[in-house]
Structures are given as structure tokens and as C-alpha cells.
Coordinates of C-alpha atoms (C1' of nucleotides) in Angstrom, one line a residue:
Chain A
X1 CA 18.7 18.3 -32.4
X2 CA 19.4 17.1 -36.0
X3 CA 17.6 14.0 -37.6
X4 CA 14.3 14.3 -35.9
X5 CA 12.8 17.3 -37.9
X6 CA 9.2 17.8 -37.4
X7 CA 7.4 17.3 -40.7
X8 CA 6.8 20.6 -42.8
X9 CA 5.6 19.4 -45.8
X10 CA 2.3 20.8 -46.6
X11 CA -0.5 18.3 -45.9
X12 CA -3.5 17.9 -48.5
X13 CA -1.2 15.2 -50.4
X14 CA -1.8 12.1 -52.1
X15 CA -5.3 11.5 -50.7
X16 CA -8.6 10.8 -53.0
X17 CA -11.2 13.3 -52.4
X18 CA -14.9 11.9 -52.9
X19 CA -17.9 14.2 -52.7
X20 CA -20.0 13.5 -49.5
X21 CA -22.2 10.2 -50.4
X22 CA -24.6 10.1 -47.4
X23 CA -24.6 6.4 -47.5
X24 CA -21.0 6.0 -47.0
X25 CA -21.5 7.1 -43.5
X26 CA -23.1 4.9 -41.1
X27 CA -25.2 7.6 -39.0
X28 CA -26.5 5.4 -36.5
X29 CA -23.5 4.0 -34.5
X30 CA -20.9 6.2 -36.1
X31 CA -21.1 9.1 -33.8
X32 CA -22.8 10.9 -30.8
X33 CA -22.4 13.7 -33.4
X34 CA -25.2 12.9 -35.2
X35 CA -27.4 11.7 -32.4
X36 CA -30.9 12.7 -32.6
X37 CA -30.2 15.6 -35.4
X38 CA -33.5 15.8 -37.6
X39 CA -33.3 14.3 -40.8
X40 CA -33.1 17.9 -42.8
X41 CA -30.5 19.1 -40.3
X42 CA -28.5 16.0 -40.9
X43 CA -28.7 16.0 -44.4
X44 CA -27.4 19.6 -44.5
X45 CA -24.4 18.7 -42.6
X46 CA -23.8 15.5 -44.9
X47 CA -24.5 17.4 -48.3
X48 CA -21.8 19.7 -47.6
X49 CA -19.3 17.1 -46.2
X50 CA -16.6 15.0 -48.2
X51 CA -14.8 11.9 -47.3
X52 CA -11.0 11.5 -47.9
X53 CA -8.8 8.5 -47.7
X54 CA -5.5 9.2 -46.2
X55 CA -2.4 6.6 -45.8
X56 CA -0.9 5.8 -42.2
X57 CA 1.5 8.1 -40.9
X58 CA 0.3 11.3 -42.9
X59 CA -0.6 14.4 -41.2
X60 CA -4.0 15.5 -41.3
X61 CA -3.8 18.6 -39.4
X62 CA -0.5 20.8 -38.3
X63 CA 0.0 22.6 -35.7
X64 CA -0.9 26.1 -36.6
X65 CA -3.0 25.1 -39.2
X66 CA -6.2 27.0 -39.6
X67 CA -8.6 24.3 -39.0
X68 CA -11.6 24.1 -42.0
X69 CA -13.3 20.8 -40.9
X70 CA -14.5 18.4 -38.4
X71 CA -13.7 15.1 -39.1
X72 CA -15.4 11.9 -38.5
X73 CA -13.4 8.8 -38.4
X74 CA -15.1 6.2 -40.8
X75 CA -12.4 3.8 -40.7
X76 CA -8.8 3.3 -39.4
X77 CA -7.0 5.5 -36.7
X78 CA -5.7 8.6 -35.9
X79 CA -4.0 10.2 -33.0
X80 CA -3.8 13.8 -32.0
X81 CA -1.1 15.3 -30.2
X82 CA 1.3 18.3 -29.1
X83 CA 4.6 18.2 -30.5
X84 CA 7.5 20.8 -29.0
X85 CA 9.8 22.2 -31.6
X86 CA 12.5 19.9 -29.8
X87 CA 10.9 16.7 -31.6
X88 CA 9.2 15.7 -28.1
X89 CA 5.7 14.7 -28.4
X90 CA 2.6 14.5 -26.1
X91 CA 0.1 12.3 -27.1
X92 CA -3.5 13.7 -26.4
X93 CA -6.0 11.2 -27.7
X94 CA -5.9 7.9 -29.9
X95 CA -9.1 7.6 -32.0
X96 CA -10.7 5.0 -34.0
X97 CA -13.9 4.3 -36.1
X98 CA -16.9 6.6 -35.0
X99 CA -14.7 9.1 -33.2
X100 CA -14.6 12.7 -34.2
X101 CA -11.6 15.2 -33.9
X102 CA -11.2 18.8 -34.3
X103 CA -14.6 19.2 -33.0
X104 CA -13.5 21.3 -30.0
X105 CA -10.6 23.2 -32.2
X106 CA -13.0 24.9 -34.3
X107 CA -14.3 26.4 -31.3
X108 CA -11.5 27.5 -29.8
X109 CA -10.2 30.9 -32.0
X110 CA -7.1 31.0 -33.4
X111 CA -5.1 28.3 -35.3
X112 CA -4.8 24.5 -34.4
X113 CA -3.0 23.7 -30.8
X114 CA -2.5 20.6 -32.0
X115 CA -1.5 18.0 -34.7
X116 CA -3.6 15.2 -36.2
X117 CA -1.7 12.1 -37.8
X118 CA -3.1 9.0 -39.3
X119 CA -1.6 6.1 -37.6
X120 CA -3.5 3.7 -39.6
X121 CA -4.7 3.7 -43.2
X122 CA -7.9 6.0 -42.5
X123 CA -11.1 7.0 -44.2
X124 CA -12.4 10.6 -43.0
X125 CA -15.5 12.3 -43.1
X126 CA -14.9 16.0 -43.3
X127 CA -17.7 18.5 -42.3
X128 CA -16.9 22.0 -43.2
X129 CA -15.9 24.1 -40.0
X130 CA -18.2 26.9 -41.1
X131 CA -21.0 24.7 -41.8
X132 CA -20.9 23.4 -37.8
X133 CA -20.6 26.8 -36.6
X134 CA -23.7 28.0 -38.6
X135 CA -25.7 25.2 -37.9
X136 CA -24.8 25.1 -34.1
X137 CA -26.8 28.2 -33.9
X138 CA -30.0 27.0 -35.5
X139 CA -30.1 24.0 -34.0
X140 CA -29.8 23.1 -30.6
X141 CA -29.4 19.2 -30.8
X142 CA -26.2 19.5 -32.7
X143 CA -24.8 22.1 -29.9
X144 CA -25.7 19.6 -27.2
X145 CA -24.1 17.0 -28.8
X146 CA -21.3 18.7 -29.6
X147 CA -21.1 19.6 -25.9
X148 CA -21.2 16.6 -24.8
X149 CA -18.5 15.1 -27.0
X150 CA -16.2 17.9 -26.0
X151 CA -17.0 17.8 -22.3
X152 CA -16.1 14.2 -22.6
X153 CA -12.7 15.1 -24.2
X154 CA -12.2 17.6 -21.5
X155 CA -12.9 14.6 -18.9
X156 CA -10.3 12.3 -20.5
X157 CA -8.0 15.1 -20.6
X158 CA -8.6 15.9 -16.6
X159 CA -7.9 12.3 -16.1
X160 CA -4.6 12.1 -18.2
X161 CA -3.2 14.8 -16.2
X162 CA -4.4 13.4 -12.7
X163 CA -2.8 10.2 -13.8
X164 CA 0.8 11.6 -15.0
X165 CA 0.8 14.1 -11.5
X166 CA -0.2 11.6 -8.9
X167 CA 0.2 8.2 -10.2
X168 CA 3.1 5.8 -11.0
X169 CA 3.8 4.3 -14.1
X170 CA 2.2 0.9 -13.0
X171 CA -0.7 2.2 -11.6
X172 CA -1.4 4.6 -15.2
X173 CA -0.7 1.2 -17.2
X174 CA -3.3 -0.5 -14.6
X175 CA -5.9 2.3 -15.2
X176 CA -5.4 2.4 -18.7
X177 CA -6.0 -1.5 -19.1
X178 CA -9.2 -1.4 -16.9
X179 CA -10.6 1.2 -18.9
X180 CA -10.2 -0.9 -22.1
X181 CA -11.2 -3.7 -20.4
X182 CA -14.7 -2.0 -19.5
X183 CA -15.3 -0.5 -22.8
X184 CA -14.3 -3.7 -24.6
X185 CA -16.0 -6.2 -22.9
X186 CA -16.4 -6.3 -19.0
X187 CA -17.1 -10.0 -19.0
X188 CA -14.1 -11.4 -21.3
X189 CA -10.8 -12.1 -19.4
X190 CA -8.9 -10.8 -22.5
X191 CA -8.3 -7.6 -23.6
X192 CA -6.7 -6.2 -26.7
X193 CA -4.0 -3.3 -27.4
X194 CA -5.8 -1.2 -30.0
X195 CA -2.5 0.7 -30.3
X196 CA 1.5 0.1 -30.7
X197 CA 2.8 0.1 -27.4
X198 CA 5.2 3.1 -27.8
X199 CA 2.3 5.3 -28.8
X200 CA 0.5 4.2 -25.6
X201 CA 3.6 4.6 -23.6
X202 CA 3.5 8.1 -25.0
X203 CA -0.2 8.8 -24.3
X204 CA 0.3 7.6 -20.6
X205 CA 3.3 10.3 -20.1
X206 CA 6.4 7.4 -20.0
X207 CA 8.9 6.0 -22.2
X208 CA 8.6 2.8 -24.1
X209 CA 11.6 1.2 -21.7
X210 CA 9.2 2.2 -18.6
X211 CA 5.9 1.0 -20.1
X212 CA 7.8 -2.4 -20.8
X213 CA 9.1 -2.5 -17.2
X214 CA 5.5 -1.5 -16.0
X215 CA 3.9 -4.9 -17.9
X216 CA 6.8 -6.7 -16.2
X217 CA 5.5 -5.8 -12.8
X218 CA 1.7 -6.3 -13.8
X219 CA 2.9 -10.0 -15.0
X220 CA 3.6 -10.6 -11.4
X221 CA 0.2 -9.8 -10.0
X222 CA -1.5 -12.0 -12.8
X223 CA -1.8 -9.4 -15.7
X224 CA -0.1 -11.0 -18.6
X225 CA 0.5 -9.3 -21.9
X226 CA 1.3 -11.6 -25.0
X227 CA 2.0 -9.1 -28.0
X228 CA -1.3 -7.2 -27.9
X229 CA -3.2 -10.0 -25.8
X230 CA -4.0 -8.9 -22.3
X231 CA -5.2 -11.9 -20.2
X232 CA -6.4 -11.2 -16.8
X233 CA -5.7 -13.3 -13.7
X234 CA -8.9 -13.1 -12.4
X235 CA -11.8 -10.7 -13.2
X236 CA -10.7 -8.6 -10.0
X237 CA -7.1 -8.1 -10.8
X238 CA -7.7 -4.8 -12.3
X239 CA -9.9 -3.3 -9.6
X240 CA -7.0 -2.2 -7.6
X241 CA -6.4 0.5 -10.2
X242 CA -10.0 1.6 -10.5
X243 CA -10.9 5.2 -9.4
X244 CA -14.4 6.1 -7.9
X245 CA -15.1 8.0 -10.9
X246 CA -14.6 4.8 -13.0
X247 CA -16.2 2.2 -10.4
X248 CA -19.6 4.2 -10.9
X249 CA -19.8 2.8 -14.3
X250 CA -18.6 -0.6 -13.5
X251 CA -20.9 -3.5 -13.5
X252 CA -19.1 -5.1 -10.7
X253 CA -19.4 -1.8 -8.4
X254 CA -21.2 -2.6 -5.2
X255 CA -20.0 -6.3 -5.5
X256 CA -18.0 -7.5 -2.3
X257 CA -15.0 -8.1 -4.3
X258 CA -15.1 -4.5 -5.8
X259 CA -12.4 -2.6 -3.8
X260 CA -11.2 0.6 -5.9
X261 CA -7.5 1.6 -5.1
X262 CA -8.9 4.2 -2.5
X263 CA -11.3 2.4 -0.4
X264 CA -8.9 0.2 1.5
Chain B
X1 CA -2.2 7.9 5.7
X2 CA -3.4 9.5 8.7
X3 CA -3.8 13.8 9.6
X4 CA -4.7 14.7 5.8
X5 CA -8.0 13.3 5.7
X6 CA -10.4 13.6 2.5
X7 CA -13.3 16.0 3.7
X8 CA -16.3 13.8 3.9
X9 CA -18.7 16.6 5.4
X10 CA -21.6 17.4 3.5
X11 CA -21.2 20.7 1.9
X12 CA -24.0 23.4 1.7
X13 CA -22.7 24.7 5.1
X14 CA -23.1 28.1 6.5
X15 CA -23.5 30.3 3.2
X16 CA -26.2 32.6 2.9
X17 CA -28.8 31.6 -0.2
X18 CA -30.1 34.8 -2.0
X19 CA -32.6 34.9 -4.7
X20 CA -31.0 35.9 -7.7
X21 CA -31.1 39.7 -8.0
X22 CA -30.4 40.2 -11.6
X23 CA -28.6 43.5 -11.0
X24 CA -26.0 41.5 -8.7
X25 CA -24.6 40.0 -11.9
X26 CA -22.7 42.2 -14.6
X27 CA -23.8 40.4 -17.2
X28 CA -21.3 42.7 -19.8
X29 CA -17.8 41.7 -18.6
X30 CA -18.6 38.8 -16.1
X31 CA -18.7 36.1 -18.7
X32 CA -18.5 34.7 -22.3
X33 CA -21.3 32.8 -21.0
X34 CA -23.8 35.6 -21.5
X35 CA -22.4 36.9 -24.8
X36 CA -25.0 37.8 -27.3
X37 CA -27.6 36.5 -25.6
X38 CA -31.3 37.9 -26.1
X39 CA -32.6 39.9 -23.3
X40 CA -35.5 37.3 -22.8
X41 CA -33.0 34.2 -22.9
X42 CA -30.9 36.1 -20.5
X43 CA -33.6 36.8 -18.3
X44 CA -34.7 33.3 -18.1
X45 CA -31.3 32.0 -17.1
X46 CA -30.8 34.6 -14.0
X47 CA -34.3 34.7 -13.0
X48 CA -33.7 30.7 -12.1
X49 CA -30.3 31.4 -10.6
X50 CA -29.6 32.1 -7.2
X51 CA -26.6 33.9 -5.5
X52 CA -24.5 32.1 -2.9
X53 CA -21.5 33.3 -0.4
X54 CA -19.2 30.8 0.5
X55 CA -15.9 31.3 2.8
X56 CA -12.6 30.5 2.0
X57 CA -11.3 26.5 2.2
X58 CA -15.1 25.4 1.7
X59 CA -16.2 22.9 -0.8
X60 CA -18.3 23.7 -3.3
X61 CA -18.7 20.5 -5.2
X62 CA -17.2 17.1 -4.3
X63 CA -16.2 14.5 -6.2
X64 CA -18.8 12.2 -7.1
X65 CA -21.4 14.7 -6.2
X66 CA -24.5 15.3 -8.8
X67 CA -23.8 18.5 -10.3
X68 CA -27.1 20.5 -10.1
X69 CA -25.5 23.9 -11.1
X70 CA -23.5 26.0 -13.2
X71 CA -21.3 28.5 -11.3
X72 CA -20.0 31.7 -12.2
X73 CA -17.8 33.5 -10.0
X74 CA -18.8 36.9 -9.2
X75 CA -15.9 37.7 -6.5
X76 CA -13.2 35.9 -5.0
X77 CA -11.3 32.7 -6.4
X78 CA -11.8 28.9 -6.8
X79 CA -9.9 26.2 -8.0
X80 CA -10.9 23.0 -9.4
X81 CA -8.9 19.7 -9.1
X82 CA -9.0 16.0 -9.0
X83 CA -7.7 14.3 -5.5
X84 CA -6.7 10.7 -4.9
X85 CA -7.8 8.5 -2.1
X86 CA -4.1 8.9 -0.9
X87 CA -4.8 12.7 -0.7
X88 CA -2.6 13.9 -3.6
X89 CA -4.2 16.6 -5.6
X90 CA -3.8 17.8 -9.3
X91 CA -5.3 21.3 -9.7
X92 CA -6.9 21.4 -13.1
X93 CA -7.8 25.3 -13.1
X94 CA -8.0 28.3 -10.9
X95 CA -10.3 30.6 -11.4
X96 CA -11.1 34.2 -10.4
X97 CA -13.7 36.6 -10.8
X98 CA -15.6 36.2 -14.2
X99 CA -15.1 32.9 -14.6
X100 CA -17.3 29.7 -15.0
X101 CA -17.1 26.3 -13.6
X102 CA -19.1 23.0 -13.8
X103 CA -20.0 24.4 -17.2
X104 CA -18.7 20.8 -18.9
X105 CA -19.7 18.8 -16.1
X106 CA -23.1 19.3 -16.4
X107 CA -22.9 17.9 -20.3
X108 CA -20.5 14.5 -19.0
X109 CA -23.3 12.5 -17.9
X110 CA -22.6 11.0 -14.4
X111 CA -21.5 12.5 -11.2
X112 CA -18.8 14.7 -11.0
X113 CA -15.0 14.1 -11.7
X114 CA -13.4 17.2 -10.1
X115 CA -14.0 19.0 -6.9
X116 CA -14.4 22.6 -6.5
X117 CA -13.0 24.4 -3.5
X118 CA -13.2 28.2 -2.5
X119 CA -9.6 29.7 -2.0
X120 CA -11.0 32.7 -1.2
X121 CA -14.0 34.1 0.3
X122 CA -16.3 34.3 -2.8
X123 CA -19.7 34.8 -4.2
X124 CA -21.2 32.8 -6.7
X125 CA -23.9 32.6 -9.3
X126 CA -25.3 29.5 -9.4
X127 CA -27.8 28.4 -12.5
X128 CA -29.5 25.4 -12.4
X129 CA -28.0 22.7 -14.6
X130 CA -31.4 21.4 -16.0
X131 CA -32.2 25.0 -16.9
X132 CA -28.9 25.4 -19.0
X133 CA -29.5 21.8 -20.6
X134 CA -33.0 22.8 -21.5
X135 CA -32.2 26.1 -22.7
X136 CA -29.3 25.0 -25.0
X137 CA -31.8 23.1 -27.0
X138 CA -33.5 26.3 -27.6
X139 CA -31.1 29.0 -27.8
X140 CA -28.3 28.2 -30.3
X141 CA -26.2 31.4 -29.0
X142 CA -26.2 29.6 -25.4
X143 CA -24.8 26.6 -27.2
X144 CA -22.1 28.3 -28.9
X145 CA -20.8 30.4 -26.0
X146 CA -20.6 27.0 -23.9
X147 CA -19.0 25.3 -26.8
X148 CA -16.3 28.1 -26.8
X149 CA -15.9 27.9 -22.7
X150 CA -15.3 24.3 -22.8
X151 CA -13.1 24.4 -26.0
X152 CA -11.1 26.8 -24.1
X153 CA -10.7 24.7 -21.2
X154 CA -10.0 21.6 -23.5
X155 CA -7.1 23.8 -24.8
X156 CA -5.8 24.7 -21.8
X157 CA -5.8 21.2 -20.3
X158 CA -4.1 20.0 -23.3
X159 CA -1.4 22.5 -22.7
X160 CA -1.1 21.3 -19.1
X161 CA -0.5 17.9 -20.4
X162 CA 2.1 18.8 -22.8
X163 CA 4.0 21.0 -20.1
X164 CA 3.9 18.2 -17.8
X165 CA 5.1 15.7 -20.2
X166 CA 7.6 17.3 -22.3
X167 CA 9.0 20.5 -20.4
X168 CA 11.2 20.8 -17.4
X169 CA 10.1 22.6 -14.2
X170 CA 11.8 25.8 -15.3
X171 CA 10.0 26.0 -18.5
X172 CA 6.8 25.0 -17.3
X173 CA 7.4 28.1 -14.9
X174 CA 8.8 30.5 -17.5
X175 CA 5.6 29.4 -19.6
X176 CA 3.1 30.3 -16.7
X177 CA 4.6 33.4 -16.3
X178 CA 4.5 34.3 -20.1
X179 CA 0.6 33.5 -19.9
X180 CA 0.4 35.6 -17.1
X181 CA 2.3 38.5 -18.3
X182 CA 0.1 38.4 -21.5
X183 CA -3.3 38.4 -19.8
X184 CA -2.2 41.2 -17.2
X185 CA -0.6 43.5 -19.2
X186 CA 1.8 42.7 -22.2
X187 CA 3.4 46.3 -22.1
X188 CA 4.1 46.1 -17.9
X189 CA 7.3 44.8 -16.8
X190 CA 5.7 43.7 -13.8
X191 CA 3.5 40.5 -13.0
X192 CA 1.5 39.5 -10.3
X193 CA 1.1 36.0 -8.9
X194 CA -2.6 35.7 -8.5
X195 CA -2.5 32.6 -6.6
X196 CA -0.4 30.9 -3.5
X197 CA 3.0 29.4 -4.9
X198 CA 2.2 26.2 -3.7
X199 CA -1.2 26.1 -5.5
X200 CA 0.7 27.1 -8.6
X201 CA 3.5 24.7 -8.0
X202 CA 0.7 21.9 -7.7
X203 CA -1.1 23.4 -10.9
X204 CA 2.4 22.8 -12.8
X205 CA 2.8 19.4 -11.6
X206 CA 5.5 19.9 -9.2
X207 CA 6.3 20.0 -5.5
X208 CA 6.4 23.4 -3.7
X209 CA 10.3 23.1 -3.5
X210 CA 10.8 22.2 -6.9
X211 CA 8.9 25.6 -7.5
X212 CA 11.3 27.5 -5.4
X213 CA 14.1 26.3 -7.1
X214 CA 12.8 27.1 -10.2
X215 CA 12.2 30.6 -9.1
X216 CA 15.8 30.8 -8.6
X217 CA 17.1 29.8 -11.9
X218 CA 14.8 32.1 -13.8
X219 CA 16.3 34.8 -11.3
X220 CA 19.4 34.2 -12.9
X221 CA 18.1 35.1 -16.2
X222 CA 16.7 38.6 -14.9
X223 CA 13.2 37.3 -13.6
X224 CA 13.0 38.2 -10.3
X225 CA 10.0 37.5 -7.9
X226 CA 9.6 39.0 -4.7
X227 CA 6.6 37.6 -3.1
X228 CA 4.1 38.1 -5.6
X229 CA 5.5 40.4 -7.5
X230 CA 7.3 39.3 -10.6
X231 CA 9.5 41.7 -12.4
X232 CA 11.1 40.9 -15.7
X233 CA 14.6 42.0 -16.7
X234 CA 13.7 43.1 -20.2
X235 CA 10.7 42.8 -22.1
X236 CA 11.6 39.8 -24.0
X237 CA 13.0 37.7 -21.0
X238 CA 10.2 35.2 -21.3
X239 CA 10.1 35.0 -25.0
X240 CA 12.3 32.0 -24.5
X241 CA 9.3 29.9 -23.0
X242 CA 6.8 30.8 -25.6
X243 CA 5.4 28.2 -27.9
X244 CA 4.2 28.8 -31.3
X245 CA 0.6 28.5 -30.0
X246 CA 1.1 31.4 -27.6
X247 CA 3.3 33.5 -30.0
X248 CA 0.1 33.7 -32.3
X249 CA -1.3 36.0 -30.0
X250 CA 1.7 38.0 -29.0
X251 CA 2.1 41.5 -30.0
X252 CA 5.6 41.2 -29.9
X253 CA 5.0 38.4 -32.7
X254 CA 7.0 39.0 -35.5
X255 CA 9.5 41.5 -34.3
X256 CA 13.2 40.7 -34.5
X257 CA 13.7 39.6 -31.1
X258 CA 11.0 37.5 -31.2
X259 CA 12.3 33.8 -30.9
X260 CA 10.2 31.4 -29.4
X261 CA 11.7 28.3 -27.9
X262 CA 11.7 26.5 -30.8
X263 CA 12.6 28.5 -33.6
X264 CA 16.8 28.7 -32.8
Chain C
dG1 C1' 15.9 -19.6 -46.0
dT2 C1' 17.9 -15.6 -45.2
dT3 C1' 17.9 -10.8 -44.8
dT4 C1' 16.6 -6.4 -43.3
dG5 C1' 13.5 -3.6 -40.2
dC6 C1' 11.2 -1.7 -36.7
dA7 C1' 9.3 -2.5 -32.2
dA8 C1' 10.0 -4.2 -27.9
dT9 C1' 12.5 -5.8 -24.3
dT10 C1' 16.4 -5.9 -20.9
dG11 C1' 20.3 -4.3 -18.6
dA12 C1' 23.9 -0.4 -16.7
dC13 C1' 24.2 3.7 -15.7
dC14 C1' 23.1 9.1 -14.5
dT15 C1' 20.0 12.9 -14.1
dT16 C1' 16.4 14.9 -12.3
dA17 C1' 12.6 16.0 -9.1
dA18 C1' 10.7 13.9 -5.0
dT19 C1' 11.8 13.5 -0.2
dC20 C1' 13.1 14.4 4.5
dA21 C1' 14.2 18.0 7.5
dA22 C1' 15.6 22.6 9.4
dG23 C1' 15.6 27.1 9.1
dA24 C1' 14.1 31.8 7.2
dC25 C1' 10.6 35.2 6.6
dA26 C1' 6.3 37.7 6.8
dG27 C1' 2.1 38.8 8.9
dA28 C1' -1.0 38.5 12.4
dT29 C1' -1.9 38.2 17.8
dT30 C1' -1.3 39.0 22.0
Chain D
dA1 C1' 8.5 44.0 21.2
dA2 C1' 7.9 38.7 21.4
dT3 C1' 5.4 35.1 20.2
dC4 C1' 2.9 32.4 16.9
dT5 C1' 1.2 30.6 12.3
dG6 C1' 1.7 29.3 7.8
dT7 C1' 4.2 29.8 3.7
dC8 C1' 8.1 29.7 1.5
dT9 C1' 13.1 28.6 0.8
dT10 C1' 17.3 26.0 1.5
dG11 C1' 20.3 21.8 2.1
dA12 C1' 21.3 16.8 2.0
dT13 C1' 19.5 12.8 0.4
dT14 C1' 17.0 9.1 -2.2
dA15 C1' 14.7 6.9 -5.5
dA16 C1' 12.5 6.8 -9.8
dG17 C1' 12.4 7.1 -14.2
dG18 C1' 14.9 8.5 -18.3
dT19 C1' 18.9 7.8 -21.3
dC20 C1' 22.2 4.9 -23.9
dA21 C1' 23.3 0.8 -25.8
dA22 C1' 23.0 -3.9 -26.8
dT23 C1' 19.8 -7.8 -27.9
dT24 C1' 15.8 -10.1 -28.9
dG25 C1' 11.9 -11.4 -31.5
dC26 C1' 8.9 -11.1 -35.2
dA27 C1' 7.2 -10.1 -39.8
dA28 C1' 7.8 -8.5 -44.5
dA29 C1' 11.0 -8.6 -48.3
dC30 C1' 14.0 -10.6 -51.4

DNA sequence: GTTTGCAATTGACCTTAATCAAGACAGATT
DNA sequence: AATCTGTCTTGATTAAGGTCAATTGCAAAC
């Protein structure tokens, strides 16, 4: 396997390190991490943190690194993935502003089982791992916030497993679109793909070619994708791909037209 | 899809409910959950808990249930899984004594995205979810313990995703055997399958037939499986299926014979 | 306006694991 | 011992998705 060699360059490269200005971080909508923290505890986190800019494509954390920070994305996007020695990748999460990562890893013990890569020019808030670990013992609210965050990741991972094992590529794609639709704007008939198609394909456990063919099949039921714009035929066209779990948080749930995949 | 109907009978069936005798639970080796808790906080958890026996095959939590307890397995085994309406299942975890479940779910918000089923006659300690949530805010140690547990689950889920996406069935099986080998007894040349083969097959994202054929291939490299006994040809025969992450916690790591899958 | 580069698409082909259908085997029951 | 039951194994076939290779399309760079 020549050619595609896993990058072995030490990270921490051409990136400016600024000392954490607490005003640089919007603590209100940025994250569930800071929710409900006392002013004192919040400051204690922020005053120890730094902000760092990183350019697209750079590795933030490598497989096997000792993880020294919890990261909050201030702007840009990042993906987390597992990569095999053969160069094959399995994308775990794709993140945008407000998301955190390495939040779970710092409680795992041992080195990082995942890699994190910037997929856009990004600005990251870095909170030292030892500060987090220390403060969790004192601040129950922080613990609860982290538990909610990590549990959420776990839930997504379980859905990802489920998708890959039990669903066809077309169904996986439909399900992914549905979730995008719901988190972006459940009333709009347009959805936007927030990431590169090949990256989404990998996240859904399929090859770009298969992704492309799946798009074609969705077109035949009224879901048209032009570049990164998805337009839905009618408001219910994605409902077929719904699962009971997602239905629960859907405004259309209960409507006569709501027939999630399994109920028929 | 006739025949295999998803069970829609309310749970909470023929199961004896005993009021939590704290001496019924071995708090020392049972769980990471209780580790380092003050006597007072531990008692506060246990005094509110109940113990329940459940027979093999019974549902403990169904998809969509509101989850009212965190469960600790005192004896027996349990699996957690996601099931589609078509009757297809994706096994997430397979648990034995000392393991906890619904630990993450109670922090997710909403109803349970997974099902839990007893796969052996089991005895469970049930700690009310509201007690846990409440106590996390007061007891940082409990929060840390839960974070470690849930992060561990997340890590396993990521490895599961990775396995299914990037590895062949034989590799997945080898990897699974390796992990069994390491957690059971890294020095023994014998490993025991703790679960039914068809269940392991599902957990690894393959059909029982494929599992069976994978066993055959492993036999040709000296890993022989007779019923639930796995015997290894030599101590390093599973090393080929190792990943850098697992290598890290392997006693053989660093040995000249240690060549994890990717290093060659 | 042309060129270059990358992502996405399309088609032809092939590999792999799922499917379907028997058959083997062990453990329990009588 | 004989039957039954469920699990596992084995073989033949199929279909889904991967692979390979060529092409399109767009956007940035020249």
C-alpha cells in the first residue's frame, strides 16, 4: 500500500496560540458544556484555556496521542475518525461551531483511540484536560453537562451502528437527510449539505460511488440534490426513513401523514 | 414479515421485587460505578435501590420506554440492542455481572433509543434514575465514575463502527477473540466464548453463517474453536488482528514478536 | 479564455457476504 | 436408545456494493 501514507508529522504546527480571552468565546449558545455553570466555575475553566487557529486539513489529535485538552469549536469544522494502518478511515463525527470534541476521550484513560482533523480553517478553544477532570470532582453541574454531551455522542454512535448494520445505503442516506432537515429547519423544503459528499459517504459507511447512486434513487422519490442543496418534493417525503426514536422529536409526529418506516 | 413479531407486551412481568439489601451487592468489585464513593453517598444510592430477578429472554427495557432506573447486573447476562421494525437487530453490547446499563440513557433526554434483554436468568440492582441525576449534582466522584463508564461505552461503540466499516468478517472475529483473550487471561492459551455464537455474530455485524465460515478460516492459522472453547496455536497467533489502541494495553507490546496488523 | 485540479458521477465488472436450503450435532426429554 | 429441539455448520446461488476506469463539471489559477 504505497501512496496513501498516514501522516506521521508531529502536530502543533503553524498555528497561532493566543491566551484565552474569555470574551472571544460566546458561552451562551456555544455549548451545552457551559450551561448552568456558576460564573466562578466558568471563569476558572476559561482563564486556563487557550484559543488556537488551525488551517484546513491539519491534524489536531492523532491516534495514540496523549490528549491534553478538551476542544470547543469556535468556528470552522472538524471531523473525528478512526483510521486503520491500511489507510482506510471510518468517520465517527463531523462537527461544526459550538461542538466539543475529546470530551469523552479525556475520561477514557490511555491514549486517544481517534484522530481529529480540521476540515475547514478553524478556531478552537482548548481547555486543559486536567482542569476539566479536577473541576468535575468539585462542580456537579459540569459533570452533568459532560454526561449529557458524552451520552449524546454514544447515542449517535449507536444509531450509526444500527444504520450500517441493518439499513441499505439509500435508507441510510434518507435517514441522514431527515436528521439534517430536522436540525436545520423542519419547515423549510430545502436542506443544505454541511459537508463534502465523500465525507458524508464515509460517515455513512459507504463509498462515494455508492453515495452518488443512492442520490439518484432518492431523486426518483422527489428528493433532488443539486450540489449542496437538497430540495424535498413534499414535506413528508423523508418520513419513510424516520425511526421511532426520531419521530418522537418531530413536529409532524402524530399527524395523519406521519408514517415512520416501521409503522406500515 | 410474519412470524417474528417484535414483542409488544408490557414488561415488568413475573419478577420478584426485593427491597434493596445493601449486603446483596458486592460494591467492591461489582462496578466502577461505586468506586471511591463516600460511605454516605454509597448508602444513599443503595438505600433507594431495589433488586429484581428476571428470567432469560425477558425484555428489561423496550425501545421507547421512559427509563426510570440505572441497572447493575449482580448475576446473569444482558444484551442491549437496537431493533428495526423489520425485526432486524443490531446488538450494541453484551453484558455480564458487574456491568451497568442504561447508565448513559438516563442522561440522554427523551425515551430509550435501545432495548435491553436478559440473555440468562439474571439478578439486577435497580437504582432510580432521578436519584442518580440528583446525586451527580452533589457528588463529583459519582459524576466522574459515570463519565468514565459512559466514555468507555462510547469508545467501544467507535471500535465497533470501525470494525464493521473497515474490516473483513475474519478480521472482526480475530479482533474480538483478541479482546476476549486479553480480558480473560493473557497468559492462557485457551479462551472461552461467553455468549452464543449467533449473538456474537450479530454484535460483529455479520450473519451466523458468515461467522461460521470465519471460524473455519481462523482454524487454518491455528485458532481452533470447539464449541465455546477457543484454543490458540501459539501466544502470538491473534496479534495479527491487534490495533495500535489495543496493543497499548497488551503485556506482549514491545516484544519482538509483537507485530500488530498495521506495522508490517 | 484556457488550463489545471479536485470532487462527483457514470458505467462495466467483480468480489463478498447475504440468502436459501439441507444437514450435522449436542443436549434435553421421554 | 430414540426422538425432539435448537444451534451451528455446510453448500449452492444471488444480489448488493465495492472496485476500477473513464468522464463530467465546476472553480480556482494562470
